[in-house]
Structure formats: C-alpha cells, structure tokens
Short mmCIF file of N, CA, C and O in Angstrom, two decimals:
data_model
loop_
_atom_site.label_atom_id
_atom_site.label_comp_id
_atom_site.label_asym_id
_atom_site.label_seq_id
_atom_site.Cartn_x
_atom_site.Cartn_y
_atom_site.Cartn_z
N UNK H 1 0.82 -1.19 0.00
CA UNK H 1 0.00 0.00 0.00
C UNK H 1 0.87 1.26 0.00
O UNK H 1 0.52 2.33 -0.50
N UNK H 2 2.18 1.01 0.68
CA UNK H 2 3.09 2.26 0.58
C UNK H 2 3.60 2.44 -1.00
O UNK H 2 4.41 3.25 -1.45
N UNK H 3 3.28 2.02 -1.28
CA UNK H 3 3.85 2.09 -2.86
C UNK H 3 3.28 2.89 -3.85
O UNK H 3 3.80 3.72 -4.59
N UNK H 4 1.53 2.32 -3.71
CA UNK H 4 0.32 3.36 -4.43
C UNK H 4 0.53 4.51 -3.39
O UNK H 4 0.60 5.61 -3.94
N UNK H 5 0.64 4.55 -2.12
CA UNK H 5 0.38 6.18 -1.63
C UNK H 5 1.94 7.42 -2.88
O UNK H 5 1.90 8.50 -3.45
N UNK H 6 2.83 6.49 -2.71
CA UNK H 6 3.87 7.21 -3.31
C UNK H 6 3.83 7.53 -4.32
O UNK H 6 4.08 8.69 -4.66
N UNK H 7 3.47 6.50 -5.21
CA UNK H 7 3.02 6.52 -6.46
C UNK H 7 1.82 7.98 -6.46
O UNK H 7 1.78 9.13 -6.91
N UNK H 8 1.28 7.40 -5.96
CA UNK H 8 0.08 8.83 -6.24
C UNK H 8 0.55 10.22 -5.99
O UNK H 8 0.38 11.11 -6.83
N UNK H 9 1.31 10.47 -4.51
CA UNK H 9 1.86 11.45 -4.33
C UNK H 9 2.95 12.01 -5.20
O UNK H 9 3.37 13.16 -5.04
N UNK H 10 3.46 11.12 -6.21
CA UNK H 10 4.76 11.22 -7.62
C UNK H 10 3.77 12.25 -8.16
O UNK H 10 3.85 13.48 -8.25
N UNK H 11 2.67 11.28 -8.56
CA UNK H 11 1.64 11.83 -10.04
C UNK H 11 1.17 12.98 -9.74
O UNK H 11 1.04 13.77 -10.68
N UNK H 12 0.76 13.47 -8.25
CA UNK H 12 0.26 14.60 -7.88
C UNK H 12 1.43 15.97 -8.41
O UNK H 12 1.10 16.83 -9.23
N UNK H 13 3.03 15.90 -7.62
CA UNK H 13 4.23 16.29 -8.04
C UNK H 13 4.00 16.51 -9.60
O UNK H 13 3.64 17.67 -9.79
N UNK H 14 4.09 15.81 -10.74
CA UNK H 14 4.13 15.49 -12.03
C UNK H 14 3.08 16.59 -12.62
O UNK H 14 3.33 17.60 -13.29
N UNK H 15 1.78 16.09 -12.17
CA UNK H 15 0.17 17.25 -13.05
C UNK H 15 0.57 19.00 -12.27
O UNK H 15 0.24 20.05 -12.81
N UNK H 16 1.27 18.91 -11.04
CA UNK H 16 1.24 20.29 -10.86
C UNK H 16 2.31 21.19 -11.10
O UNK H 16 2.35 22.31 -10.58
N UNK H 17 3.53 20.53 -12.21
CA UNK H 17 4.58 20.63 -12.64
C UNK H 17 3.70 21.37 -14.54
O UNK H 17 4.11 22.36 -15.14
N UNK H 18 3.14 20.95 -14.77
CA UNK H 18 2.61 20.50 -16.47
C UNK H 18 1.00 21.24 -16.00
O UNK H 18 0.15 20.70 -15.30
N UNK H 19 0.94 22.50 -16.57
CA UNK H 19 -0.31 23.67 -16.54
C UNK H 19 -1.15 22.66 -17.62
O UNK H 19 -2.32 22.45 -17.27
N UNK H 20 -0.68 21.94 -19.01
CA UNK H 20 -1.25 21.17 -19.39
C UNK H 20 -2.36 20.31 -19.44
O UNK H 20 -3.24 20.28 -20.30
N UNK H 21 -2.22 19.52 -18.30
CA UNK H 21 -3.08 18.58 -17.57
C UNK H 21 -4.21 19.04 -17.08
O UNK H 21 -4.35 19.62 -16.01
N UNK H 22 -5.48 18.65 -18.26
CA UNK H 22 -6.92 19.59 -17.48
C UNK H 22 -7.20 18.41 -16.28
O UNK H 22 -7.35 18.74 -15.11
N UNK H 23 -7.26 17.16 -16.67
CA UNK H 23 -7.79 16.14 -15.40
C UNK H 23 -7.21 15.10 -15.23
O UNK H 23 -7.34 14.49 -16.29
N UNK H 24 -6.62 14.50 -14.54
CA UNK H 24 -6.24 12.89 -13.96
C UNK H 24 -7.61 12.41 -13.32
O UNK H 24 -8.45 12.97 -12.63
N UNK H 25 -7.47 10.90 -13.94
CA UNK H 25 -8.80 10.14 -13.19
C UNK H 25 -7.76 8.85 -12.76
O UNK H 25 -6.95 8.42 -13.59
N UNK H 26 -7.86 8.26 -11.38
CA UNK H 26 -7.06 6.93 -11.23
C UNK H 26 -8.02 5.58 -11.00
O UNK H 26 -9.02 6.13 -10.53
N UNK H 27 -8.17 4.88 -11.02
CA UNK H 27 -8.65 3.96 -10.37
C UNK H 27 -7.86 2.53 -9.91
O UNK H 27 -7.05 1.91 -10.61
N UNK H 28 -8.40 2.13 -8.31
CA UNK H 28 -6.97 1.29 -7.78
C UNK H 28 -8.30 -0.09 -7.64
O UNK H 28 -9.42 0.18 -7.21
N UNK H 29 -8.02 -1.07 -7.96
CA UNK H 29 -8.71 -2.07 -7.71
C UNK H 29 -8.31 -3.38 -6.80
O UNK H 29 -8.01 -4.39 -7.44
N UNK H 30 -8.29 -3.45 -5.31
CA UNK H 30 -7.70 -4.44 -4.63
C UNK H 30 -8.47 -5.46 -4.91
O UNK H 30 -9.69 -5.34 -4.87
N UNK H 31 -7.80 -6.76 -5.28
CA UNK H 31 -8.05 -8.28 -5.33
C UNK H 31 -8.09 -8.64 -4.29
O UNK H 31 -7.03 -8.39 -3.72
N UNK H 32 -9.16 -9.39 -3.36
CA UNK H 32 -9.54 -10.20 -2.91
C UNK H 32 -8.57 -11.37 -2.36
O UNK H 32 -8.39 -12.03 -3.39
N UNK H 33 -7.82 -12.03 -1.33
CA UNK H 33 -7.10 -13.08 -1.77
C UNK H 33 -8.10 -14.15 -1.67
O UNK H 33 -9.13 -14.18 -1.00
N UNK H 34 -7.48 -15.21 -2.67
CA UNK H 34 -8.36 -16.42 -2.65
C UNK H 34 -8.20 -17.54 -1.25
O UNK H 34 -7.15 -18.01 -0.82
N UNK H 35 -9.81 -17.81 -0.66
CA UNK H 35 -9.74 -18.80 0.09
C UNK H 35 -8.83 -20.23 0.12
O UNK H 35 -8.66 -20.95 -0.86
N UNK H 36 -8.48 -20.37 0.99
CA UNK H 36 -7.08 -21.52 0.75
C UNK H 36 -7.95 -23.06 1.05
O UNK H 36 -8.30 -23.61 2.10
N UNK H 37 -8.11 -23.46 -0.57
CA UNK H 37 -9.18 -24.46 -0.37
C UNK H 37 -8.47 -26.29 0.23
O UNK H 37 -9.30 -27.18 0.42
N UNK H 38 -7.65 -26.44 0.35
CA UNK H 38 -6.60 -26.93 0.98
C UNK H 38 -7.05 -27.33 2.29
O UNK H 38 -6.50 -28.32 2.77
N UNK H 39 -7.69 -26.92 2.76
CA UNK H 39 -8.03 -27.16 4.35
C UNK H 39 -9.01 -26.77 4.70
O UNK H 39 -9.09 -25.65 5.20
N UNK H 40 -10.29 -27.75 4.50
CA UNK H 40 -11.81 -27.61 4.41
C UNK H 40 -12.22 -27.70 6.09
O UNK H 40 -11.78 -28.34 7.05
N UNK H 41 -12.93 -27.06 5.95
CA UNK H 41 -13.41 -26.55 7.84
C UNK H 41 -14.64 -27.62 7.97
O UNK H 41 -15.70 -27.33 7.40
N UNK H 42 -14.53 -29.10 8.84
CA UNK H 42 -15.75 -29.72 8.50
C UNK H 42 -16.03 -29.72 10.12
O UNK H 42 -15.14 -30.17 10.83
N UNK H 43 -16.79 -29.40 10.52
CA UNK H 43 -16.93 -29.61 12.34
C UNK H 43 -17.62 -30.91 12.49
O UNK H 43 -17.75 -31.08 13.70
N UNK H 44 -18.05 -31.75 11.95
CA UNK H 44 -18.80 -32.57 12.06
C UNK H 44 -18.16 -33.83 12.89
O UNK H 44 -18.83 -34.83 13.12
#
C-alpha cells in the first residue's frame, strides 16, 4: 500500500509541474485473496 500512496503522491508532483493537464482520473482495484481451499473446515 506504501507504494500506491507514493506513487500517487509522484503523479500529484508530475500534473502540478505541467499547466497542461486539465484532469487525472485513477482507479486502484484491490483483489480479494483467494480462500485456501486446501483445508476444508468440517466440524462434524
């Protein structure tokens, strides 16, 4: 997660460098990790 904050805080640095830039749009999409099906929970 420290990586996207930096990352973002770069890009922020970058658009306010460049009068250019009418808009930045980002979008961050976290994956889910997958259930570890390996070891089935049976209480029975």
């Amino acid at each position: 997660m420290d990586n996207i904050e930096k990352a973002l805080r770069d890009l922020v640095d970058a658009v306010k460098s460049n009068e250019t830039v009418e808009r930045v749009t980002v979008t961050i999409t976290l994956k889910k990790p997958k259930p570890n099906k390996a070891k089935p929970k049976d209480d029975k």
